[in-house]
Amino acid sequence: MDASSTSPGPAAPARQGPQPALVRQGPQPAPVRASRVRRLAAPVLTLAGAVAAFAYVGAVDPNEPGHYPVCPLFRLTGVLCPGCGGLRSAHAFARGDLVTALGDNAMAVAGYLVFAAFTALWLVRAFRGGPVPRIALGPAWWWAIGTLALAFTIVRNLPIGSVLAP
């Protein structure tokens, strides 16, 4: 006779401790305030970090030597990279001088504006309880952005593009 078919097996140990509560039927009110605060935490902290960074760069002038490191590519080769002039641009932007900011690094100003639009969208969606916006660009878009940055770099280093140089 097979022992596994006739023997009931070891008894399961008795469950001790608190038993699970019964699930209530019907809709339950959600804690709106706590969830809204939780949803807003990430975009508000991101915005606070950006404001703090712009406040610092606005207060500490990058045009004065010794405050910030020099671009290594520019120091070694004399070639302006796409980021050269970005701190000067941020300084002017933080002080409200958009013309100077564009003259120092127009591509950086475009980046500031894209960041501001994305953060505003993120804040509105977080406040309303909508989905978090995602940056899901396909490879063609990334290639286009890279090509634009390369063209910007080449043109600003040519005599004809000296208006784009900081």
GROMACS .gro file of N, CA and C in nm:
model
  498
    1MET      N    1   0.083  -0.118   0.000
    1MET     CA    2   0.000   0.000   0.000
    1MET      C    3   0.087   0.124   0.000
    2ASP      N    4   0.051   0.224  -0.076
    2ASP     CA    5   0.128   0.345  -0.091
    2ASP      C    6   0.096   0.438   0.027
    3ALA      N    7   0.202   0.486   0.096
    3ALA     CA    8   0.183   0.566   0.216
    3ALA      C    9   0.127   0.704   0.182
    4SER      N   10   0.159   0.755   0.064
    4SER     CA   11   0.113   0.891   0.032
    4SER      C   12  -0.035   0.895   0.002
    5SER      N   13  -0.095   0.782  -0.041
    5SER     CA   14  -0.235   0.784  -0.075
    5SER      C   15  -0.324   0.758   0.045
    6THR      N   16  -0.275   0.692   0.149
    6THR     CA   17  -0.361   0.660   0.263
    6THR      C   18  -0.337   0.751   0.382
    7SER      N   19  -0.219   0.808   0.394
    7SER     CA   20  -0.187   0.891   0.509
    7SER      C   21  -0.232   1.033   0.483
    8PRO      N   22  -0.299   1.093   0.578
    8PRO     CA   23  -0.344   1.230   0.557
    8PRO      C   24  -0.231   1.330   0.558
    9GLY      N   25  -0.112   1.291   0.603
    9GLY     CA   26   0.002   1.382   0.603
    9GLY      C   27   0.007   1.462   0.732
   10PRO      N   28   0.112   1.539   0.749
   10PRO     CA   29   0.124   1.616   0.871
   10PRO      C   30   0.019   1.726   0.876
   11ALA      N   31  -0.029   1.752   0.993
   11ALA     CA   32  -0.131   1.854   1.010
   11ALA      C   33  -0.066   1.991   0.996
   12ALA      N   34  -0.137   2.083   0.934
   12ALA     CA   35  -0.087   2.219   0.917
   12ALA      C   36  -0.085   2.287   1.053
   13PRO      N   37   0.020   2.362   1.084
   13PRO     CA   38   0.024   2.429   1.213
   13PRO      C   39  -0.088   2.532   1.224
   14ALA      N   40  -0.137   2.548   1.342
   14ALA     CA   41  -0.245   2.644   1.364
   14ALA      C   42  -0.189   2.785   1.348
   15ARG      N   43  -0.262   2.871   1.285
   15ARG     CA   44  -0.219   3.008   1.260
   15ARG      C   45  -0.238   3.091   1.386
   16GLN      N   46  -0.133   3.154   1.427
   16GLN     CA   47  -0.141   3.235   1.548
   16GLN      C   48  -0.123   3.381   1.512
   17GLY      N   49  -0.164   3.466   1.601
   17GLY     CA   50  -0.151   3.608   1.577
   17GLY      C   51  -0.282   3.665   1.526
   18PRO      N   52  -0.284   3.791   1.494
   18PRO     CA   53  -0.408   3.855   1.449
   18PRO      C   54  -0.452   3.803   1.313
   19GLN      N   55  -0.576   3.782   1.301
   19GLN     CA   56  -0.635   3.737   1.175
   19GLN      C   57  -0.654   3.858   1.084
   20PRO      N   58  -0.646   3.837   0.953
   20PRO     CA   59  -0.664   3.951   0.862
   20PRO      C   60  -0.805   4.009   0.874
   21ALA      N   61  -0.811   4.144   0.863
   21ALA     CA   62  -0.940   4.210   0.873
   21ALA      C   63  -1.021   4.181   0.748
   22LEU      N   64  -1.150   4.185   0.763
   22LEU     CA   65  -1.239   4.166   0.650
   22LEU      C   66  -1.234   4.289   0.561
   23VAL      N   67  -1.243   4.266   0.431
   23VAL     CA   68  -1.241   4.375   0.335
   23VAL      C   69  -1.378   4.439   0.333
   24ARG      N   70  -1.381   4.570   0.348
   24ARG     CA   71  -1.508   4.642   0.346
   24ARG      C   72  -1.559   4.650   0.203
   25GLN      N   73  -1.685   4.644   0.188
   25GLN     CA   74  -1.748   4.655   0.057
   25GLN      C   75  -1.786   4.801   0.034
   26GLY      N   76  -1.783   4.842  -0.092
   26GLY     CA   77  -1.823   4.976  -0.128
   26GLY      C   78  -1.704   5.069  -0.140
   27PRO      N   79  -1.728   5.187  -0.196
   27PRO     CA   80  -1.618   5.282  -0.217
   27PRO      C   81  -1.572   5.341  -0.084
   28GLN      N   82  -1.442   5.360  -0.074
   28GLN     CA   83  -1.387   5.422   0.045
   28GLN      C   84  -1.323   5.554   0.004
   29PRO      N   85  -1.339   5.658   0.085
   29PRO     CA   86  -1.279   5.786   0.047
   29PRO      C   87  -1.127   5.778   0.053
   30ALA      N   88  -1.065   5.828  -0.052
   30ALA     CA   89  -0.918   5.826  -0.059
   30ALA      C   90  -0.864   5.949   0.012
   31PRO      N   91  -0.751   5.935   0.077
   31PRO     CA   92  -0.691   6.053   0.142
   31PRO      C   93  -0.633   6.146   0.036
   32VAL      N   94  -0.713   6.243  -0.008
   32VAL     CA   95  -0.677   6.330  -0.119
   32VAL      C   96  -0.554   6.414  -0.084
   33ARG      N   97  -0.550   6.471   0.032
   33ARG     CA   98  -0.441   6.561   0.067
   33ARG      C   99  -0.306   6.489   0.071
   34ALA      N  100  -0.303   6.373   0.133
   34ALA     CA  101  -0.177   6.299   0.143
   34ALA      C  102  -0.128   6.255   0.005
   35SER      N  103  -0.218   6.207  -0.077
   35SER     CA  104  -0.174   6.161  -0.209
   35SER      C  105  -0.132   6.278  -0.297
   36ARG      N  106  -0.199   6.393  -0.285
   36ARG     CA  107  -0.162   6.509  -0.364
   36ARG      C  108  -0.024   6.560  -0.321
   37VAL      N  109   0.001   6.562  -0.192
   37VAL     CA  110   0.133   6.604  -0.143
   37VAL      C  111   0.240   6.510  -0.194
   38ARG      N  112   0.211   6.380  -0.192
   38ARG     CA  113   0.307   6.282  -0.240
   38ARG      C  114   0.332   6.298  -0.390
   39ARG      N  115   0.226   6.324  -0.466
   39ARG     CA  116   0.242   6.343  -0.611
   39ARG      C  117   0.320   6.470  -0.644
   40LEU      N  118   0.301   6.574  -0.563
   40LEU     CA  119   0.367   6.702  -0.590
   40LEU      C  120   0.510   6.707  -0.540
   41ALA      N  121   0.549   6.614  -0.455
   41ALA     CA  122   0.683   6.620  -0.393
   41ALA      C  123   0.795   6.622  -0.496
   42ALA      N  124   0.794   6.529  -0.589
   42ALA     CA  125   0.904   6.519  -0.687
   42ALA      C  126   0.913   6.643  -0.777
   43PRO      N  127   0.803   6.690  -0.839
   43PRO     CA  128   0.819   6.808  -0.924
   43PRO      C  129   0.853   6.935  -0.846
   44VAL      N  130   0.800   6.947  -0.725
   44VAL     CA  131   0.831   7.066  -0.645
   44VAL      C  132   0.977   7.065  -0.602
   45LEU      N  133   1.029   6.948  -0.562
   45LEU     CA  134   1.170   6.940  -0.523
   45LEU      C  135   1.262   6.962  -0.644
   46THR      N  136   1.224   6.913  -0.759
   46THR     CA  137   1.301   6.936  -0.882
   46THR      C  138   1.305   7.085  -0.914
   47LEU      N  139   1.189   7.148  -0.905
   47LEU     CA  140   1.181   7.292  -0.931
   47LEU      C  141   1.262   7.370  -0.828
   48ALA      N  142   1.256   7.329  -0.702
   48ALA     CA  143   1.333   7.397  -0.597
   48ALA      C  144   1.483   7.385  -0.623
   49GLY      N  145   1.528   7.268  -0.668
   49GLY     CA  146   1.669   7.250  -0.701
   49GLY      C  147   1.712   7.339  -0.816
   50ALA      N  148   1.628   7.349  -0.919
   50ALA     CA  149   1.660   7.435  -1.034
   50ALA      C  150   1.662   7.582  -0.993
   51VAL      N  151   1.567   7.623  -0.910
   51VAL     CA  152   1.563   7.762  -0.864
   51VAL      C  153   1.687   7.792  -0.779
   52ALA      N  154   1.725   7.698  -0.692
   52ALA     CA  155   1.845   7.717  -0.610
   52ALA      C  156   1.970   7.728  -0.697
   53ALA      N  157   1.980   7.645  -0.799
   53ALA     CA  158   2.096   7.650  -0.888
   53ALA      C  159   2.101   7.783  -0.963
   54PHE      N  160   1.987   7.828  -1.015
   54PHE     CA  161   1.984   7.957  -1.085
   54PHE      C  162   2.010   8.072  -0.989
   55ALA      N  163   1.964   8.062  -0.865
   55ALA     CA  164   1.990   8.166  -0.767
   55ALA      C  165   2.140   8.175  -0.737
   56TYR      N  166   2.203   8.061  -0.725
   56TYR     CA  167   2.348   8.060  -0.698
   56TYR      C  168   2.425   8.119  -0.817
   57VAL      N  169   2.394   8.073  -0.936
   57VAL     CA  170   2.465   8.123  -1.055
   57VAL      C  171   2.431   8.270  -1.078
   58GLY      N  172   2.311   8.311  -1.042
   58GLY     CA  173   2.275   8.452  -1.053
   58GLY      C  174   2.350   8.539  -0.954
   59ALA      N  175   2.384   8.482  -0.837
   59ALA     CA  176   2.454   8.559  -0.734
   59ALA      C  177   2.606   8.558  -0.755
   60VAL      N  178   2.661   8.446  -0.803
   60VAL     CA  179   2.805   8.432  -0.820
   60VAL      C  180   2.835   8.445  -0.970
   61ASP      N  181   2.891   8.558  -1.006
   61ASP     CA  182   2.912   8.591  -1.147
   61ASP      C  183   3.019   8.503  -1.212
   62PRO      N  184   2.982   8.426  -1.316
   62PRO     CA  185   3.082   8.344  -1.385
   62PRO      C  186   3.175   8.424  -1.474
   63ASN      N  187   3.148   8.551  -1.493
   63ASN     CA  188   3.237   8.635  -1.573
   63ASN      C  189   3.363   8.673  -1.495
   64GLU      N  190   3.358   8.660  -1.362
   64GLU     CA  191   3.476   8.686  -1.280
   64GLU      C  192   3.557   8.558  -1.269
   65PRO      N  193   3.686   8.561  -1.299
   65PRO     CA  194   3.766   8.438  -1.295
   65PRO      C  195   3.780   8.384  -1.153
   66GLY      N  196   3.791   8.250  -1.147
   66GLY     CA  197   3.816   8.183  -1.021
   66GLY      C  198   3.694   8.125  -0.953
   67HIS      N  199   3.575   8.158  -0.999
   67HIS     CA  200   3.454   8.106  -0.934
   67HIS      C  201   3.413   7.969  -0.988
   68TYR      N  202   3.435   7.947  -1.115
   68TYR     CA  203   3.393   7.822  -1.179
   68TYR      C  204   3.510   7.767  -1.260
   69PRO      N  205   3.511   7.637  -1.286
   69PRO     CA  206   3.619   7.582  -1.369
   69PRO      C  207   3.604   7.624  -1.515
   70VAL      N  208   3.715   7.626  -1.584
   70VAL     CA  209   3.716   7.660  -1.726
   70VAL      C  210   3.682   7.532  -1.804
   71CYS      N  211   3.616   7.549  -1.917
   71CYS     CA  212   3.582   7.435  -2.002
   71CYS      C  213   3.712   7.366  -2.046
   72PRO      N  214   3.725   7.236  -2.020
   72PRO     CA  215   3.851   7.169  -2.056
   72PRO      C  216   3.875   7.164  -2.207
   73LEU      N  217   3.769   7.148  -2.287
   73LEU     CA  218   3.787   7.146  -2.432
   73LEU      C  219   3.838   7.281  -2.481
   74PHE      N  220   3.780   7.388  -2.430
   74PHE     CA  221   3.823   7.521  -2.471
   74PHE      C  222   3.966   7.550  -2.423
   75ARG      N  223   3.998   7.507  -2.302
   75ARG     CA  224   4.132   7.530  -2.249
   75ARG      C  225   4.239   7.457  -2.330
   76LEU      N  226   4.209   7.333  -2.371
   76LEU     CA  227   4.308   7.253  -2.443
   76LEU      C  228   4.316   7.284  -2.592
   77THR      N  229   4.201   7.314  -2.653
   77THR     CA  230   4.198   7.328  -2.798
   77THR      C  231   4.159   7.467  -2.848
   78GLY      N  232   4.093   7.546  -2.765
   78GLY     CA  233   4.042   7.675  -2.810
   78GLY      C  234   3.911   7.663  -2.885
   79VAL      N  235   3.853   7.543  -2.889
   79VAL     CA  236   3.726   7.519  -2.957
   79VAL      C  237   3.612   7.534  -2.856
   80LEU      N  238   3.509   7.609  -2.895
   80LEU     CA  239   3.392   7.626  -2.810
   80LEU      C  240   3.301   7.504  -2.823
   81CYS      N  241   3.271   7.439  -2.712
   81CYS     CA  242   3.179   7.324  -2.715
   81CYS      C  243   3.036   7.376  -2.709
   82PRO      N  244   2.936   7.291  -2.723
   82PRO     CA  245   2.797   7.339  -2.718
   82PRO      C  246   2.759   7.398  -2.582
   83GLY      N  247   2.832   7.362  -2.477
   83GLY     CA  248   2.801   7.414  -2.345
   83GLY      C  249   2.876   7.540  -2.307
   84CYS      N  250   2.978   7.576  -2.385
   84CYS     CA  251   3.057   7.695  -2.352
   84CYS      C  252   2.966   7.818  -2.347
   85GLY      N  253   2.981   7.894  -2.240
   85GLY     CA  254   2.897   8.011  -2.221
   85GLY      C  255   2.768   7.980  -2.148
   86GLY      N  256   2.747   7.853  -2.112
   86GLY     CA  257   2.623   7.814  -2.046
   86GLY      C  258   2.605   7.877  -1.909
   87LEU      N  259   2.713   7.886  -1.831
   87LEU     CA  260   2.703   7.949  -1.699
   87LEU      C  261   2.680   8.099  -1.712
   88ARG      N  262   2.748   8.162  -1.806
   88ARG     CA  263   2.725   8.305  -1.828
   88ARG      C  264   2.582   8.329  -1.876
   89SER      N  265   2.534   8.236  -1.959
   89SER     CA  266   2.397   8.244  -2.006
   89SER      C  267   2.298   8.227  -1.890
   90ALA      N  268   2.325   8.132  -1.801
   90ALA     CA  269   2.238   8.111  -1.685
   90ALA      C  270   2.242   8.233  -1.593
   91HIS      N  271   2.359   8.293  -1.578
   91HIS     CA  272   2.372   8.413  -1.495
   91HIS      C  273   2.285   8.525  -1.551
   92ALA      N  274   2.296   8.549  -1.681
   92ALA     CA  275   2.216   8.654  -1.744
   92ALA      C  276   2.067   8.620  -1.739
   93PHE      N  277   2.034   8.494  -1.761
   93PHE     CA  278   1.895   8.449  -1.759
   93PHE      C  279   1.835   8.469  -1.619
   94ALA      N  280   1.911   8.434  -1.516
   94ALA     CA  281   1.864   8.449  -1.378
   94ALA      C  282   1.843   8.596  -1.342
   95ARG      N  283   1.919   8.684  -1.405
   95ARG     CA  284   1.904   8.827  -1.378
   95ARG      C  285   1.803   8.893  -1.472
   96GLY      N  286   1.741   8.814  -1.561
   96GLY     CA  287   1.637   8.867  -1.649
   96GLY      C  288   1.687   8.930  -1.776
   97ASP      N  289   1.814   8.914  -1.809
   97ASP     CA  290   1.873   8.971  -1.930
   97ASP      C  291   1.872   8.865  -2.040
   98LEU      N  292   1.760   8.852  -2.108
   98LEU     CA  293   1.742   8.747  -2.208
   98LEU      C  294   1.831   8.768  -2.331
   99VAL      N  295   1.854   8.892  -2.369
   99VAL     CA  296   1.938   8.920  -2.486
   99VAL      C  297   2.081   8.873  -2.462
  100THR      N  298   2.136   8.905  -2.345
  100THR     CA  299   2.271   8.861  -2.312
  100THR      C  300   2.276   8.709  -2.298
  101ALA      N  301   2.172   8.651  -2.238
  101ALA     CA  302   2.167   8.505  -2.221
  101ALA      C  303   2.169   8.437  -2.357
  102LEU      N  304   2.093   8.487  -2.451
  102LEU     CA  305   2.093   8.430  -2.586
  102LEU      C  306   2.228   8.448  -2.654
  103GLY      N  307   2.293   8.561  -2.632
  103GLY     CA  308   2.424   8.585  -2.691
  103GLY      C  309   2.532   8.495  -2.632
  104ASP      N  310   2.520   8.460  -2.504
  104ASP     CA  311   2.620   8.374  -2.440
  104ASP      C  312   2.604   8.229  -2.482
  105ASN      N  313   2.483   8.179  -2.489
  105ASN     CA  314   2.460   8.041  -2.534
  105ASN      C  315   2.311   8.023  -2.563
  106ALA      N  316   2.275   8.039  -2.690
  106ALA     CA  317   2.135   8.029  -2.730
  106ALA      C  318   2.079   7.889  -2.709
  107MET      N  319   2.163   7.788  -2.728
  107MET     CA  320   2.117   7.651  -2.709
  107MET      C  321   2.083   7.624  -2.562
  108ALA      N  322   2.159   7.681  -2.471
  108ALA     CA  323   2.131   7.665  -2.328
  108ALA      C  324   1.998   7.732  -2.293
  109VAL      N  325   1.971   7.849  -2.348
  109VAL     CA  326   1.845   7.917  -2.321
  109VAL      C  327   1.728   7.833  -2.371
  110ALA      N  328   1.744   7.770  -2.488
  110ALA     CA  329   1.640   7.680  -2.536
  110ALA      C  330   1.620   7.564  -2.438
  111GLY      N  331   1.730   7.514  -2.382
  111GLY     CA  332   1.721   7.407  -2.282
  111GLY      C  333   1.650   7.453  -2.156
  112TYR      N  334   1.676   7.577  -2.111
  112TYR     CA  335   1.607   7.630  -1.993
  112TYR      C  336   1.457   7.637  -2.017
  113LEU      N  337   1.420   7.682  -2.136
  113LEU     CA  338   1.278   7.696  -2.168
  113LEU      C  339   1.209   7.560  -2.180
  114VAL      N  340   1.276   7.462  -2.239
  114VAL     CA  341   1.219   7.327  -2.248
  114VAL      C  342   1.204   7.269  -2.108
  115PHE      N  343   1.304   7.287  -2.023
  115PHE     CA  344   1.296   7.240  -1.885
  115PHE      C  345   1.180   7.306  -1.811
  116ALA      N  346   1.163   7.437  -1.829
  116ALA     CA  347   1.054   7.509  -1.762
  116ALA      C  348   0.918   7.457  -1.808
  117ALA      N  349   0.903   7.435  -1.938
  117ALA     CA  350   0.775   7.384  -1.990
  117ALA      C  351   0.747   7.243  -1.939
  118PHE      N  352   0.849   7.158  -1.938
  118PHE     CA  353   0.831   7.021  -1.888
  118PHE      C  354   0.795   7.021  -1.740
  119THR      N  355   0.862   7.104  -1.661
  119THR     CA  356   0.834   7.109  -1.518
  119THR      C  357   0.695   7.165  -1.491
  120ALA      N  358   0.653   7.265  -1.568
  120ALA     CA  359   0.518   7.318  -1.552
  120ALA      C  360   0.413   7.211  -1.583
  121LEU      N  361   0.433   7.137  -1.691
  121LEU     CA  362   0.342   7.028  -1.726
  121LEU      C  363   0.339   6.923  -1.616
  122TRP      N  364   0.456   6.889  -1.563
  122TRP     CA  365   0.467   6.791  -1.455
  122TRP      C  366   0.392   6.837  -1.330
  123LEU      N  367   0.406   6.965  -1.295
  123LEU     CA  368   0.336   7.019  -1.177
  123LEU      C  369   0.185   7.016  -1.196
  124VAL      N  370   0.138   7.057  -1.312
  124VAL     CA  371  -0.006   7.059  -1.338
  124VAL      C  372  -0.064   6.918  -1.333
  125ARG      N  373   0.004   6.823  -1.398
  125ARG     CA  374  -0.045   6.685  -1.396
  125ARG      C  375  -0.040   6.625  -1.256
  126ALA      N  376   0.063   6.657  -1.180
  126ALA     CA  377   0.073   6.605  -1.044
  126ALA      C  378  -0.037   6.664  -0.957
  127PHE      N  379  -0.068   6.790  -0.976
  127PHE     CA  380  -0.174   6.854  -0.898
  127PHE      C  381  -0.310   6.794  -0.932
  128ARG      N  382  -0.335   6.771  -1.059
  128ARG     CA  383  -0.464   6.717  -1.103
  128ARG      C  384  -0.474   6.565  -1.088
  129GLY      N  385  -0.363   6.499  -1.060
  129GLY     CA  386  -0.366   6.354  -1.045
  129GLY      C  387  -0.351   6.279  -1.176
  130GLY      N  388  -0.302   6.345  -1.278
  130GLY     CA  389  -0.284   6.282  -1.408
  130GLY      C  390  -0.154   6.205  -1.415
  131PRO      N  391  -0.128   6.145  -1.529
  131PRO     CA  392  -0.003   6.068  -1.544
  131PRO      C  393   0.119   6.158  -1.548
  132VAL      N  394   0.228   6.104  -1.500
  132VAL     CA  395   0.355   6.177  -1.500
  132VAL      C  396   0.404   6.186  -1.645
  133PRO      N  397   0.441   6.306  -1.692
  133PRO     CA  398   0.490   6.316  -1.829
  133PRO      C  399   0.624   6.244  -1.844
  134ARG      N  400   0.642   6.182  -1.955
  134ARG     CA  401   0.766   6.110  -1.984
  134ARG      C  402   0.829   6.167  -2.111
  135ILE      N  403   0.961   6.166  -2.111
  135ILE     CA  404   1.032   6.205  -2.233
  135ILE      C  405   1.069   6.075  -2.303
  136ALA      N  406   0.990   6.040  -2.399
  136ALA     CA  407   1.012   5.915  -2.473
  136ALA      C  408   1.034   5.950  -2.620
  137LEU      N  409   1.156   5.991  -2.649
  137LEU     CA  410   1.190   6.027  -2.786
  137LEU      C  411   1.252   5.907  -2.856
  138GLY      N  412   1.215   5.890  -2.978
  138GLY     CA  413   1.272   5.783  -3.058
  138GLY      C  414   1.414   5.817  -3.101
  139PRO      N  415   1.484   5.720  -3.155
  139PRO     CA  416   1.622   5.744  -3.197
  139PRO      C  417   1.636   5.857  -3.299
  140ALA      N  418   1.540   5.875  -3.385
  140ALA     CA  419   1.549   5.982  -3.486
  140ALA      C  420   1.553   6.120  -3.418
  141TRP      N  421   1.476   6.138  -3.314
  141TRP     CA  422   1.477   6.265  -3.241
  141TRP      C  423   1.611   6.288  -3.174
  142TRP      N  424   1.667   6.185  -3.111
  142TRP     CA  425   1.798   6.200  -3.046
  142TRP      C  426   1.907   6.231  -3.148
  143TRP      N  427   1.900   6.169  -3.264
  143TRP     CA  428   1.996   6.200  -3.370
  143TRP      C  429   1.978   6.344  -3.418
  144ALA      N  430   1.855   6.389  -3.426
  144ALA     CA  431   1.828   6.527  -3.469
  144ALA      C  432   1.882   6.627  -3.366
  145ILE      N  433   1.864   6.598  -3.238
  145ILE     CA  434   1.915   6.687  -3.133
  145ILE      C  435   2.068   6.688  -3.136
  146GLY      N  436   2.129   6.572  -3.153
  146GLY     CA  437   2.275   6.565  -3.162
  146GLY      C  438   2.329   6.638  -3.283
  147THR      N  439   2.260   6.623  -3.395
  147THR     CA  440   2.300   6.693  -3.517
  147THR      C  441   2.289   6.845  -3.499
  148LEU      N  442   2.182   6.889  -3.435
  148LEU     CA  443   2.164   7.031  -3.408
  148LEU      C  444   2.275   7.084  -3.317
  149ALA      N  445   2.311   7.007  -3.212
  149ALA     CA  446   2.420   7.048  -3.122
  149ALA      C  447   2.553   7.053  -3.197
  150LEU      N  448   2.577   6.956  -3.285
  150LEU     CA  449   2.701   6.957  -3.364
  150LEU      C  450   2.704   7.075  -3.459
  151ALA      N  451   2.594   7.104  -3.526
  151ALA     CA  452   2.588   7.218  -3.617
  151ALA      C  453   2.608   7.349  -3.541
  152PHE      N  454   2.547   7.359  -3.423
  152PHE     CA  455   2.564   7.477  -3.338
  152PHE      C  456   2.710   7.495  -3.301
  153THR      N  457   2.776   7.385  -3.266
  153THR     CA  458   2.917   7.390  -3.228
  153THR      C  459   3.004   7.433  -3.346
  154ILE      N  460   2.980   7.378  -3.462
  154ILE     CA  461   3.061   7.412  -3.580
  154ILE      C  462   3.041   7.558  -3.619
  155VAL      N  463   2.914   7.599  -3.625
  155VAL     CA  464   2.885   7.736  -3.670
  155VAL      C  465   2.941   7.839  -3.572
  156ARG      N  466   2.931   7.814  -3.442
  156ARG     CA  467   2.979   7.914  -3.345
  156ARG      C  468   3.131   7.924  -3.344
  157ASN      N  469   3.200   7.825  -3.400
  157ASN     CA  470   3.346   7.830  -3.408
  157ASN      C  471   3.397   7.886  -3.540
  158LEU      N  472   3.308   7.916  -3.632
  158LEU     CA  473   3.345   7.976  -3.761
  158LEU      C  474   3.333   8.128  -3.752
  159PRO      N  475   3.407   8.201  -3.835
  159PRO     CA  476   3.396   8.348  -3.831
  159PRO      C  477   3.254   8.398  -3.860
  160ILE      N  478   3.183   8.326  -3.947
  160ILE     CA  479   3.047   8.370  -3.980
  160ILE      C  480   2.950   8.352  -3.862
  161GLY      N  481   2.981   8.263  -3.770
  161GLY     CA  482   2.894   8.236  -3.657
  161GLY      C  483   2.942   8.297  -3.527
  162SER      N  484   3.026   8.398  -3.538
  162SER     CA  485   3.082   8.459  -3.418
  162SER      C  486   2.975   8.522  -3.329
  163VAL      N  487   2.858   8.550  -3.385
  163VAL     CA  488   2.748   8.603  -3.305
  163VAL      C  489   2.698   8.499  -3.204
  164LEU      N  490   2.721   8.370  -3.233
  164LEU     CA  491   2.680   8.263  -3.141
  164LEU      C  492   2.786   8.230  -3.037
  165ALA      N  493   2.905   8.289  -3.050
  165ALA     CA  494   3.013   8.264  -2.954
  165ALA      C  495   2.993   8.353  -2.832
  166PRO      N  496   3.025   8.303  -2.714
  166PRO     CA  497   3.008   8.387  -2.593
  166PRO      C  498   3.110   8.499  -2.588
   0.00000   0.00000   0.00000
